[in-house]
Amino acid sequence: MSDPALFEMRDLTIETVRDGHRRRIVEGMSLSVRHGEIYGLVGESGSGKSISMMASVGLAAASLDITAGDVSFAGRRFAASDRRGLRSNLSHGVSLLFQNAKGALSPFLTTGAQVERVLAGRLPKSTCRREAIELFRVCGLNHADLADKYPHQISGGQAQRVAMACALATEPRLLIADEPTTALDVTTERELLRFLTRLCRERDLAIVLIAHNLSLVAEYCSGLTILHAGQIVERGPLASVFAEPLHPYTRGLIAAVPDVDAPHELEPLAGSVWGGRSDIERCRFSHRCPFAQPDCEAGVPALLPRAGHEVRCILYREDAT
Ligand code: SF4
């Protein structure tokens, strides 16, 4: 029997009103993550990846309408519009990690006090200091005096590890990591991701890694979903998607990644993410696609199973020539 999913999002749809028009900014988003898995969610800014994950824990902005979908985590299922119910998952095993940890930490509290404050939610106050120091050690923060420093007194990499210690203080089973390494240099980025990978193994922690950097996802994830303009364009096991990327957008993302072992001319993707009215049904990539044809404007292409994964493009319909 296959391992049941720890986290599942089904058919999430998010709408907003902009310039007098109702727009679907996320449409039919589904995601399934197993225990201990690192799963990648990839796309450019505006593709809907962060909004989807924030909505899955009830933290979507109040101005957004969650019009469809449901989310289950560790056997608890809520309608995606039930923000209060979904927020309760944050105290039942879901933690968040954001980019720019220095900005997310309070400038008025020492780093140790910030971790202790989170721990106080589940432990007697008398044990929080000891536990905080242990979490610092787990997160590779071994200098004895680090817990007494304020965020402005530590480096960006150390701040991200303090944020990790805060995230781990709730004993999560799922970590939603939203571009956690964006503000870090390459060496610190790799260190943090290796550390996260080790945590997954040792603690059976699952991670949704939100990234715009496809090479990071390729290195650390077992599966991925690629979003463009609020729709899934390709998803499946990492090995399958990378062995045979099908969607022109996925191919464009891969072509834009530098490869030091096989240097090639980088091909930046033309255009930007579709921001048009969602009542106009068409492929949302058609204004950027070198293979666009009249049929691409005839409706939203279906997500089709092909080459061991799924793709949303008419080039892979049974009747395509
Ligand atoms: S459906 Fe058409 S426009 Fe959209 S990705 Fe496929 S070929 Fe390009």
GROMACS .gro file of C-alpha atoms and ligand atoms in nm:
model
  329
    1MET     CA    1   0.000   0.000   0.000
    2SER     CA    2   0.136   0.347  -0.082
    3ASP     CA    3   0.233   0.586   0.198
    4PRO     CA    4  -0.071   0.808   0.278
    5ALA     CA    5  -0.020   1.180   0.224
    6LEU     CA    6   0.059   1.394   0.528
    7PHE     CA    7  -0.069   1.709   0.355
    8GLU     CA    8  -0.315   1.744   0.069
    9MET     CA    9  -0.459   2.047  -0.103
   10ARG     CA   10  -0.740   1.985  -0.350
   11ASP     CA   11  -0.874   2.220  -0.617
   12LEU     CA   12  -0.789   2.541  -0.435
   13THR     CA   13  -0.929   2.846  -0.615
   14ILE     CA   14  -0.860   3.202  -0.503
   15GLU     CA   15  -1.022   3.510  -0.654
   16THR     CA   16  -0.988   3.883  -0.616
   17VAL     CA   17  -1.137   4.191  -0.775
   18ARG     CA   18  -0.895   4.415  -0.961
   19ASP     CA   19  -0.977   4.708  -1.190
   20GLY     CA   20  -1.346   4.622  -1.156
   21HIS     CA   21  -1.298   4.264  -1.282
   22ARG     CA   22  -1.309   3.944  -1.083
   23ARG     CA   23  -0.986   3.752  -1.139
   24ARG     CA   24  -0.896   3.396  -1.050
   25ILE     CA   25  -0.539   3.427  -0.924
   26VAL     CA   26  -0.514   3.060  -0.827
   27GLU     CA   27  -0.720   2.798  -1.005
   28GLY     CA   28  -0.759   2.426  -0.929
   29MET     CA   29  -0.437   2.407  -0.729
   30SER     CA   30  -0.376   2.060  -0.587
   31LEU     CA   31  -0.074   1.928  -0.399
   32SER     CA   32   0.010   1.613  -0.205
   33VAL     CA   33   0.311   1.572   0.025
   34ARG     CA   34   0.417   1.253   0.202
   35HIS     CA   35   0.581   1.217   0.544
   36GLY     CA   36   0.950   1.312   0.532
   37GLU     CA   37   0.935   1.431   0.169
   38ILE     CA   38   1.078   1.757   0.032
   39TYR     CA   39   0.838   1.879  -0.236
   40GLY     CA   40   0.913   2.174  -0.464
   41LEU     CA   41   0.668   2.445  -0.569
   42VAL     CA   42   0.818   2.649  -0.851
   43GLY     CA   43   0.720   2.958  -1.048
   44GLU     CA   44   0.795   3.323  -1.108
   45SER     CA   45   0.669   3.604  -0.886
   46GLY     CA   46   0.294   3.630  -0.932
   47SER     CA   47   0.248   3.263  -1.020
   48GLY     CA   48   0.044   3.196  -0.704
   49LYS     CA   49   0.282   2.966  -0.516
   50SER     CA   50   0.313   3.165  -0.191
   51ILE     CA   51  -0.055   3.270  -0.189
   52SER     CA   52  -0.161   2.905  -0.227
   53MET     CA   53   0.049   2.789   0.065
   54MET     CA   54  -0.052   3.082   0.286
   55ALA     CA   55  -0.417   3.005   0.206
   56SER     CA   56  -0.356   2.642   0.306
   57VAL     CA   57  -0.285   2.756   0.664
   58GLY     CA   58  -0.559   3.020   0.675
   59LEU     CA   59  -0.321   3.313   0.626
   60ALA     CA   60  -0.434   3.444   0.287
   61ALA     CA   61  -0.500   3.819   0.287
   62ALA     CA   62  -0.855   3.910   0.390
   63SER     CA   63  -0.908   4.081   0.052
   64LEU     CA   64  -0.881   3.744  -0.127
   65ASP     CA   65  -1.185   3.519  -0.174
   66ILE     CA   66  -1.121   3.149  -0.132
   67THR     CA   67  -1.397   3.019  -0.356
   68ALA     CA   68  -1.321   2.645  -0.375
   69GLY     CA   69  -1.103   2.368  -0.244
   70ASP     CA   70  -1.015   2.185   0.073
   71VAL     CA   71  -0.700   2.107   0.267
   72SER     CA   72  -0.619   1.806   0.483
   73PHE     CA   73  -0.324   1.771   0.716
   74ALA     CA   74  -0.252   1.468   0.937
   75GLY     CA   75  -0.608   1.343   0.900
   76ARG     CA   76  -0.780   1.679   0.973
   77ARG     CA   77  -0.970   1.823   0.677
   78PHE     CA   78  -1.101   2.178   0.638
   79ALA     CA   79  -1.269   2.369   0.357
   80ALA     CA   80  -1.009   2.605   0.210
   81SER     CA   81  -1.239   2.896   0.301
   82ASP     CA   82  -1.231   2.795   0.672
   83ARG     CA   83  -0.941   3.023   0.768
   84ARG     CA   84  -0.984   2.971   1.141
   85GLY     CA   85  -0.987   2.591   1.108
   86LEU     CA   86  -0.679   2.598   0.883
   87ARG     CA   87  -0.492   2.830   1.120
   88SER     CA   88  -0.536   2.568   1.395
   89ASN     CA   89  -0.293   2.351   1.194
   90LEU     CA   90  -0.020   2.597   1.292
   91SER     CA   91  -0.044   2.463   1.647
   92HIS     CA   92  -0.094   2.105   1.530
   93GLY     CA   93   0.223   2.040   1.335
   94VAL     CA   94   0.265   2.297   1.054
   95SER     CA   95   0.543   2.559   1.075
   96LEU     CA   96   0.647   2.840   0.843
   97LEU     CA   97   0.990   2.962   0.739
   98PHE     CA   98   1.026   3.280   0.535
   99GLN     CA   99   1.303   3.456   0.349
  100ASN     CA  100   1.474   3.753   0.516
  101ALA     CA  101   1.468   3.609   0.869
  102LYS     CA  102   1.629   3.924   1.008
  103GLY     CA  103   1.321   4.119   0.907
  104ALA     CA  104   1.089   3.852   1.051
  105LEU     CA  105   1.260   3.836   1.394
  106SER     CA  106   1.166   4.091   1.659
  107PRO     CA  107   1.442   4.353   1.697
  108PHE     CA  108   1.343   4.400   2.064
  109LEU     CA  109   1.411   4.046   2.189
  110THR     CA  110   1.728   3.839   2.205
  111THR     CA  111   1.733   3.543   1.970
  112GLY     CA  112   1.710   3.301   2.264
  113ALA     CA  113   1.406   3.482   2.407
  114GLN     CA  114   1.230   3.453   2.070
  115VAL     CA  115   1.275   3.077   2.060
  116GLU     CA  116   1.174   3.050   2.428
  117ARG     CA  117   0.854   3.242   2.354
  118VAL     CA  118   0.752   2.983   2.094
  119LEU     CA  119   0.848   2.695   2.323
  120ALA     CA  120   0.634   2.839   2.604
  121GLY     CA  121   0.330   2.743   2.396
  122ARG     CA  122   0.388   2.374   2.474
  123LEU     CA  123   0.644   2.348   2.760
  124PRO     CA  124   0.668   2.466   3.124
  125LYS     CA  125   0.846   2.802   3.138
  126SER     CA  126   1.122   2.660   3.359
  127THR     CA  127   1.241   2.426   3.081
  128CYS     CA  128   1.222   2.670   2.786
  129ARG     CA  129   1.574   2.813   2.820
  130ARG     CA  130   1.736   2.469   2.824
  131GLU     CA  131   1.523   2.356   2.531
  132ALA     CA  132   1.601   2.674   2.334
  133ILE     CA  133   1.975   2.614   2.372
  134GLU     CA  134   1.924   2.255   2.254
  135LEU     CA  135   1.735   2.381   1.946
  136PHE     CA  136   2.017   2.626   1.876
  137ARG     CA  137   2.258   2.331   1.884
  138VAL     CA  138   2.035   2.128   1.649
  139CYS     CA  139   2.031   2.425   1.410
  140GLY     CA  140   2.410   2.455   1.414
  141LEU     CA  141   2.421   2.765   1.637
  142ASN     CA  142   2.689   2.647   1.878
  143HIS     CA  143   2.831   2.973   2.015
  144ALA     CA  144   2.727   2.993   2.379
  145ASP     CA  145   2.647   3.365   2.367
  146LEU     CA  146   2.435   3.362   2.047
  147ALA     CA  147   2.112   3.319   2.241
  148ASP     CA  148   2.186   3.650   2.418
  149LYS     CA  149   2.237   3.850   2.100
  150TYR     CA  150   1.978   4.066   1.923
  151PRO     CA  151   1.899   4.008   1.554
  152HIS     CA  152   2.106   4.308   1.440
  153GLN     CA  153   2.414   4.154   1.607
  154ILE     CA  154   2.414   3.832   1.402
  155SER     CA  155   2.469   3.742   1.035
  156GLY     CA  156   2.195   3.667   0.780
  157GLY     CA  157   2.279   3.295   0.786
  158GLN     CA  158   2.264   3.286   1.167
  159ALA     CA  159   1.931   3.474   1.161
  160GLN     CA  160   1.789   3.215   0.921
  161ARG     CA  161   1.898   2.938   1.160
  162VAL     CA  162   1.734   3.122   1.452
  163ALA     CA  163   1.416   3.138   1.242
  164MET     CA  164   1.460   2.761   1.185
  165ALA     CA  165   1.489   2.708   1.563
  166CYS     CA  166   1.162   2.906   1.609
  167ALA     CA  167   0.997   2.694   1.338
  168LEU     CA  168   1.117   2.369   1.498
  169ALA     CA  169   1.008   2.479   1.847
  170THR     CA  170   0.650   2.370   1.769
  171GLU     CA  171   0.772   2.018   1.676
  172PRO     CA  172   0.631   2.043   1.323
  173ARG     CA  173   0.561   1.754   1.088
  174LEU     CA  174   0.535   1.988   0.789
  175LEU     CA  175   0.749   2.295   0.723
  176ILE     CA  176   0.639   2.543   0.457
  177ALA     CA  177   0.964   2.711   0.352
  178ASP     CA  178   0.898   3.016   0.134
  179GLU     CA  179   1.217   3.104  -0.055
  180PRO     CA  180   1.412   3.047   0.270
  181THR     CA  181   1.754   3.107   0.114
  182THR     CA  182   1.685   3.407  -0.110
  183ALA     CA  183   1.870   3.656   0.112
  184LEU     CA  184   2.170   3.425   0.166
  185ASP     CA  185   2.499   3.382  -0.019
  186VAL     CA  186   2.545   3.056  -0.214
  187THR     CA  187   2.758   2.881   0.051
  188THR     CA  188   2.515   2.960   0.333
  189GLU     CA  189   2.224   2.864   0.108
  190ARG     CA  190   2.370   2.516   0.045
  191GLU     CA  191   2.451   2.471   0.416
  192LEU     CA  192   2.093   2.553   0.514
  193LEU     CA  193   1.942   2.322   0.253
  194ARG     CA  194   2.172   2.034   0.352
  195PHE     CA  195   2.065   2.096   0.710
  196LEU     CA  196   1.696   2.087   0.612
  197THR     CA  197   1.753   1.762   0.422
  198ARG     CA  198   1.912   1.607   0.731
  199LEU     CA  199   1.619   1.721   0.946
  200CYS     CA  200   1.378   1.550   0.709
  201ARG     CA  201   1.566   1.224   0.749
  202GLU     CA  202   1.613   1.244   1.124
  203ARG     CA  203   1.272   1.384   1.223
  204ASP     CA  204   1.050   1.254   0.940
  205LEU     CA  205   0.978   1.621   0.868
  206ALA     CA  206   0.807   1.702   0.536
  207ILE     CA  207   0.891   2.028   0.359
  208VAL     CA  208   0.716   2.227   0.089
  209LEU     CA  209   1.002   2.425  -0.063
  210ILE     CA  210   0.869   2.731  -0.246
  211ALA     CA  211   1.131   2.849  -0.493
  212HIS     CA  212   1.184   3.033  -0.816
  213ASN     CA  213   1.524   2.865  -0.852
  214LEU     CA  214   1.471   2.539  -1.038
  215SER     CA  215   1.826   2.418  -0.972
  216LEU     CA  216   1.764   2.416  -0.594
  217VAL     CA  217   1.449   2.212  -0.639
  218ALA     CA  218   1.632   1.972  -0.871
  219GLU     CA  219   1.894   1.910  -0.604
  220TYR     CA  220   1.677   1.864  -0.296
  221CYS     CA  221   1.319   1.767  -0.391
  222SER     CA  222   1.162   1.436  -0.487
  223GLY     CA  223   0.864   1.587  -0.666
  224LEU     CA  224   0.757   1.925  -0.796
  225THR     CA  225   0.470   2.135  -0.921
  226ILE     CA  226   0.532   2.417  -1.165
  227LEU     CA  227   0.285   2.704  -1.151
  228HIS     CA  228   0.228   2.974  -1.408
  229ALA     CA  229  -0.034   3.248  -1.367
  230GLY     CA  230  -0.212   3.058  -1.090
  231GLN     CA  231  -0.243   2.729  -1.279
  232ILE     CA  232  -0.044   2.409  -1.261
  233VAL     CA  233   0.137   2.370  -1.593
  234GLU     CA  234   0.344   2.060  -1.512
  235ARG     CA  235   0.388   1.834  -1.209
  236GLY     CA  236   0.514   1.494  -1.108
  237PRO     CA  237   0.819   1.307  -0.976
  238LEU     CA  238   1.132   1.516  -1.013
  239ALA     CA  239   1.320   1.252  -1.212
  240SER     CA  240   1.038   1.224  -1.464
  241VAL     CA  241   0.990   1.600  -1.515
  242PHE     CA  242   1.365   1.659  -1.556
  243ALA     CA  243   1.413   1.357  -1.784
  244GLU     CA  244   1.142   1.484  -2.018
  245PRO     CA  245   1.023   1.838  -1.948
  246LEU     CA  246   0.718   1.892  -2.169
  247HIS     CA  247   0.558   2.230  -2.111
  248PRO     CA  248   0.723   2.519  -2.298
  249TYR     CA  249   0.731   2.712  -1.969
  250THR     CA  250   0.916   2.430  -1.788
  251ARG     CA  251   1.162   2.406  -2.076
  252GLY     CA  252   1.209   2.781  -2.060
  253LEU     CA  253   1.281   2.767  -1.685
  254ILE     CA  254   1.537   2.491  -1.737
  255ALA     CA  255   1.705   2.676  -2.024
  256ALA     CA  256   1.739   2.981  -1.798
  257VAL     CA  257   1.939   2.790  -1.531
  258PRO     CA  258   2.319   2.826  -1.557
  259ASP     CA  259   2.512   2.495  -1.560
  260VAL     CA  260   2.878   2.518  -1.459
  261ASP     CA  261   2.949   2.163  -1.584
  262ALA     CA  262   2.797   2.222  -1.927
  263PRO     CA  263   2.797   2.598  -1.990
  264HIS     CA  264   2.533   2.707  -2.240
  265GLU     CA  265   2.384   3.028  -2.370
  266LEU     CA  266   2.118   3.132  -2.116
  267GLU     CA  267   1.776   3.191  -2.268
  268PRO     CA  268   1.572   3.428  -2.054
  269LEU     CA  269   1.196   3.372  -2.070
  270ALA     CA  270   1.023   3.643  -2.267
  271GLY     CA  271   0.726   3.834  -2.128
  272SER     CA  272   0.575   3.823  -1.782
  273VAL     CA  273   0.312   3.624  -1.595
  274TRP     CA  274  -0.045   3.658  -1.729
  275GLY     CA  275  -0.240   3.915  -1.530
  276GLY     CA  276  -0.547   3.917  -1.750
  277ARG     CA  277  -0.914   3.861  -1.674
  278SER     CA  278  -0.986   3.508  -1.565
  279ASP     CA  279  -1.322   3.502  -1.745
  280ILE     CA  280  -1.121   3.487  -2.069
  281GLU     CA  281  -1.059   3.116  -2.109
  282ARG     CA  282  -0.736   3.039  -2.290
  283CYS     CA  283  -0.389   2.906  -2.225
  284ARG     CA  284  -0.240   3.164  -1.990
  285PHE     CA  285   0.105   3.109  -2.138
  286SER     CA  286   0.001   3.180  -2.498
  287HIS     CA  287   0.135   3.539  -2.502
  288ARG     CA  288   0.485   3.403  -2.421
  289CYS     CA  289   0.482   3.072  -2.602
  290PRO     CA  290   0.686   3.013  -2.921
  291PHE     CA  291   0.449   2.727  -3.015
  292ALA     CA  292   0.121   2.919  -2.970
  293GLN     CA  293  -0.148   2.846  -3.230
  294PRO     CA  294  -0.516   2.944  -3.265
  295ASP     CA  295  -0.635   2.637  -3.067
  296CYS     CA  296  -0.442   2.762  -2.761
  297GLU     CA  297  -0.692   3.048  -2.735
  298ALA     CA  298  -0.996   2.818  -2.754
  299GLY     CA  299  -1.005   2.734  -2.383
  300VAL     CA  300  -0.792   2.641  -2.084
  301PRO     CA  301  -0.595   2.326  -2.179
  302ALA     CA  302  -0.658   2.024  -1.957
  303LEU     CA  303  -0.387   1.872  -1.736
  304LEU     CA  304  -0.290   1.553  -1.920
  305PRO     CA  305  -0.091   1.250  -1.802
  306ARG     CA  306   0.219   1.218  -2.024
  307ALA     CA  307   0.569   1.066  -1.985
  308GLY     CA  308   0.515   0.967  -1.620
  309HIS     CA  309   0.388   1.306  -1.507
  310GLU     CA  310   0.122   1.566  -1.597
  311VAL     CA  311   0.129   1.863  -1.833
  312ARG     CA  312  -0.118   2.137  -1.934
  313CYS     CA  313  -0.061   2.201  -2.304
  314ILE     CA  314  -0.252   2.120  -2.622
  315LEU     CA  315   0.070   1.992  -2.788
  316TYR     CA  316   0.020   1.670  -2.587
  317ARG     CA  317  -0.348   1.605  -2.664
  318GLU     CA  318  -0.425   1.270  -2.828
  319ASP     CA  319  -0.533   1.452  -3.144
  320ALA     CA  320  -0.222   1.677  -3.161
  321THR     CA  321  -0.020   1.633  -3.481
  322SF4     S1  322  -0.130   2.535  -2.503
  322SF4    FE1  323  -0.039   2.645  -2.676
  322SF4     S2  324   0.027   2.842  -2.595
  322SF4    FE2  325  -0.012   2.707  -2.423
  322SF4     S3  326   0.186   2.619  -2.376
  322SF4    FE3  327   0.085   2.475  -2.514
  322SF4     S4  328   0.149   2.536  -2.722
  322SF4    FE4  329   0.200   2.705  -2.583
   0.00000   0.00000   0.00000
